[in-house]
Amino acid sequence: MSSSRRLPVPFDPADAAFLDDPYPTFAALRAIAPVHEHPLLGMPVAVSHAACSEVLRGRSLGRIWADAQPAADFPAFNLLHRNSLLEREGEPHDRLRTLVAAAFNRGHTARLEPAVRALADRLIAELAVQVRHTGSADLMAGVAHVLPVEVIAELLGLPEEIRPRLRGWSTAIVAMYEPDPGDGRRARAEESSAEFAGALRELIAHRRVHPGDDLVSDLVSADLGPERSGRGARLSTDELVGTAALLLMAGHEATVNVIGNGVLALLDRPEQWRRLVADPGLDATAVEELIRYDPPLQLFERTAMRDTVVAGHPVPEGTKVAALLGAAAHDPQVFDRPTELDVGRRPNPHLGFGAGVHYCLGAPLARVEVAAVLDALRRRLPGMTLAARPRRRPDFVMRGLRELRLAA
């Protein structure tokens, strides 16, 4: 079998039937070769677990940011990403990641866990009341979109007056990651980037004078230079803004879609939900399985910093290459019965949080959020069912639902 195959179009990322269930297409591609050229996406795509691992871990591949064009139309969007640790390699990435990881390691996940569980319980309790009174309720609007925004707001110490705008900012900005967002979404992404960056600059200025028990305050302390950080490292204001923006976008969008995709998977396979209701000890493995089974992030791209090879497929310097995380998650060479949902699956080496130097720093907090929702649903809506077929977002990269109505 050849290492790559040139197909006219391996799949159309805008096709509704493909978006509804991309996994059979991924399986067919994986049976042909681990890497395929994709003219619509403009880059080769890896579809096997091994090839995706090479993309994520390869040291000859990096996150090389290229400004959205025309750059004059996207100053704020480009600033947020140019200063993000996700879009850097080498010393700039290592310096920024070390400072952000040190701030995370000051106990923010443990600090927030009781509040996360209390909030999840309250939101699910309100959802259950609505189900009893009206016959159904939307998990996405009532829980999935609310919980992660509140958690990120608490993590960063964002003021109450801007919290209602966070969801809109995040949704608008990440729309730019789709293959063809369109002019309207591109304009909204820039507008939201500018508004969010402005709010963050005000918060950073405030925290320099009035530090609090939050991640921005911890990052600001690193921004004060060697006499305070003790390592000679520092964060610029633009890096602080980019880091906070990354935490919102990654922490909000991924968790929203894990909750929606995961609960839908459990309702489509009620025997797995009953198993989880009966055994709370499965929560940890269930969270990992929900991330694997229908990943919220389907594509993660990197750029060749020099001529390299991925699973036998040549990737010339400067060429982008994508890891299709949903395809990797269903690879039978790694996962037994990959098309089946198994809330007790062990081992589960999914790539949903990435791998290598760009592994997600917020993974522990995301796990807490999803586990809190599962626990609250178990207690408040153990007999939940689908009230209607869900409505899916028309996006490929960020895979998720618009609406998921529950009944009991």
PDB file of N, CA, C and O in Angstrom, residues 221-222 224-233:
ATOM      1  N   SER A 221       2.134  39.069  37.384  1.00  0.00           N
ATOM      2  CA  SER A 221       3.324  39.068  38.240  1.00  0.00           C
ATOM      3  C   SER A 221       4.554  38.646  37.455  1.00  0.00           C
ATOM      4  O   SER A 221       5.654  39.133  37.707  1.00  0.00           O
ATOM      5  N   ALA A 222       4.366  37.768  36.471  1.00  0.00           N
ATOM      6  CA  ALA A 222       5.490  37.395  35.602  1.00  0.00           C
ATOM      7  C   ALA A 222       5.832  38.510  34.633  1.00  0.00           C
ATOM      8  O   ALA A 222       6.941  38.566  34.113  1.00  0.00           O
ATOM      9  N   LEU A 224       6.254  41.537  35.393  1.00  0.00           N
ATOM     10  CA  LEU A 224       6.935  42.628  36.080  1.00  0.00           C
ATOM     11  C   LEU A 224       8.449  42.536  36.018  1.00  0.00           C
ATOM     12  O   LEU A 224       9.138  43.370  36.596  1.00  0.00           O
ATOM     13  N   GLY A 225       8.964  41.493  35.353  1.00  0.00           N
ATOM     14  CA  GLY A 225      10.395  41.463  35.111  1.00  0.00           C
ATOM     15  C   GLY A 225      11.169  40.610  36.097  1.00  0.00           C
ATOM     16  O   GLY A 225      10.616  39.998  37.001  1.00  0.00           O
ATOM     17  N   PRO A 226      12.493  40.522  35.944  1.00  0.00           N
ATOM     18  CA  PRO A 226      13.308  39.585  36.699  1.00  0.00           C
ATOM     19  C   PRO A 226      13.287  39.826  38.202  1.00  0.00           C
ATOM     20  O   PRO A 226      13.459  38.887  38.971  1.00  0.00           O
ATOM     21  N   GLU A 227      13.075  41.057  38.636  1.00  0.00           N
ATOM     22  CA  GLU A 227      13.096  41.288  40.083  1.00  0.00           C
ATOM     23  C   GLU A 227      11.900  40.639  40.775  1.00  0.00           C
ATOM     24  O   GLU A 227      11.916  40.393  41.971  1.00  0.00           O
ATOM     25  N   ARG A 228      10.819  40.335  39.977  1.00  0.00           N
ATOM     26  CA  ARG A 228       9.653  39.689  40.563  1.00  0.00           C
ATOM     27  C   ARG A 228       9.553  38.222  40.157  1.00  0.00           C
ATOM     28  O   ARG A 228       9.157  37.379  40.945  1.00  0.00           O
ATOM     29  N   SER A 229       9.891  37.913  38.913  1.00  0.00           N
ATOM     30  CA  SER A 229       9.730  36.534  38.465  1.00  0.00           C
ATOM     31  C   SER A 229      10.858  35.644  38.941  1.00  0.00           C
ATOM     32  O   SER A 229      10.692  34.438  39.065  1.00  0.00           O
ATOM     33  N   GLY A 230      12.025  36.201  39.162  1.00  0.00           N
ATOM     34  CA  GLY A 230      13.153  35.416  39.647  1.00  0.00           C
ATOM     35  C   GLY A 230      13.839  34.603  38.577  1.00  0.00           C
ATOM     36  O   GLY A 230      14.790  33.903  38.841  1.00  0.00           O
ATOM     37  N   ARG A 231      13.338  34.673  37.332  1.00  0.00           N
ATOM     38  CA  ARG A 231      13.938  33.849  36.275  1.00  0.00           C
ATOM     39  C   ARG A 231      14.426  34.704  35.108  1.00  0.00           C
ATOM     40  O   ARG A 231      14.939  34.175  34.147  1.00  0.00           O
ATOM     41  N   GLY A 232      14.213  35.993  35.188  1.00  0.00           N
ATOM     42  CA  GLY A 232      14.582  36.834  34.068  1.00  0.00           C
ATOM     43  C   GLY A 232      13.614  36.738  32.915  1.00  0.00           C
ATOM     44  O   GLY A 232      13.828  37.312  31.867  1.00  0.00           O
ATOM     45  N   ALA A 233      12.507  35.991  33.103  1.00  0.00           N
ATOM     46  CA  ALA A 233      11.508  35.849  32.055  1.00  0.00           C
ATOM     47  C   ALA A 233      10.381  36.833  32.314  1.00  0.00           C
ATOM     48  O   ALA A 233      10.162  37.248  33.434  1.00  0.00           O
TER      49      ALA A 233
END
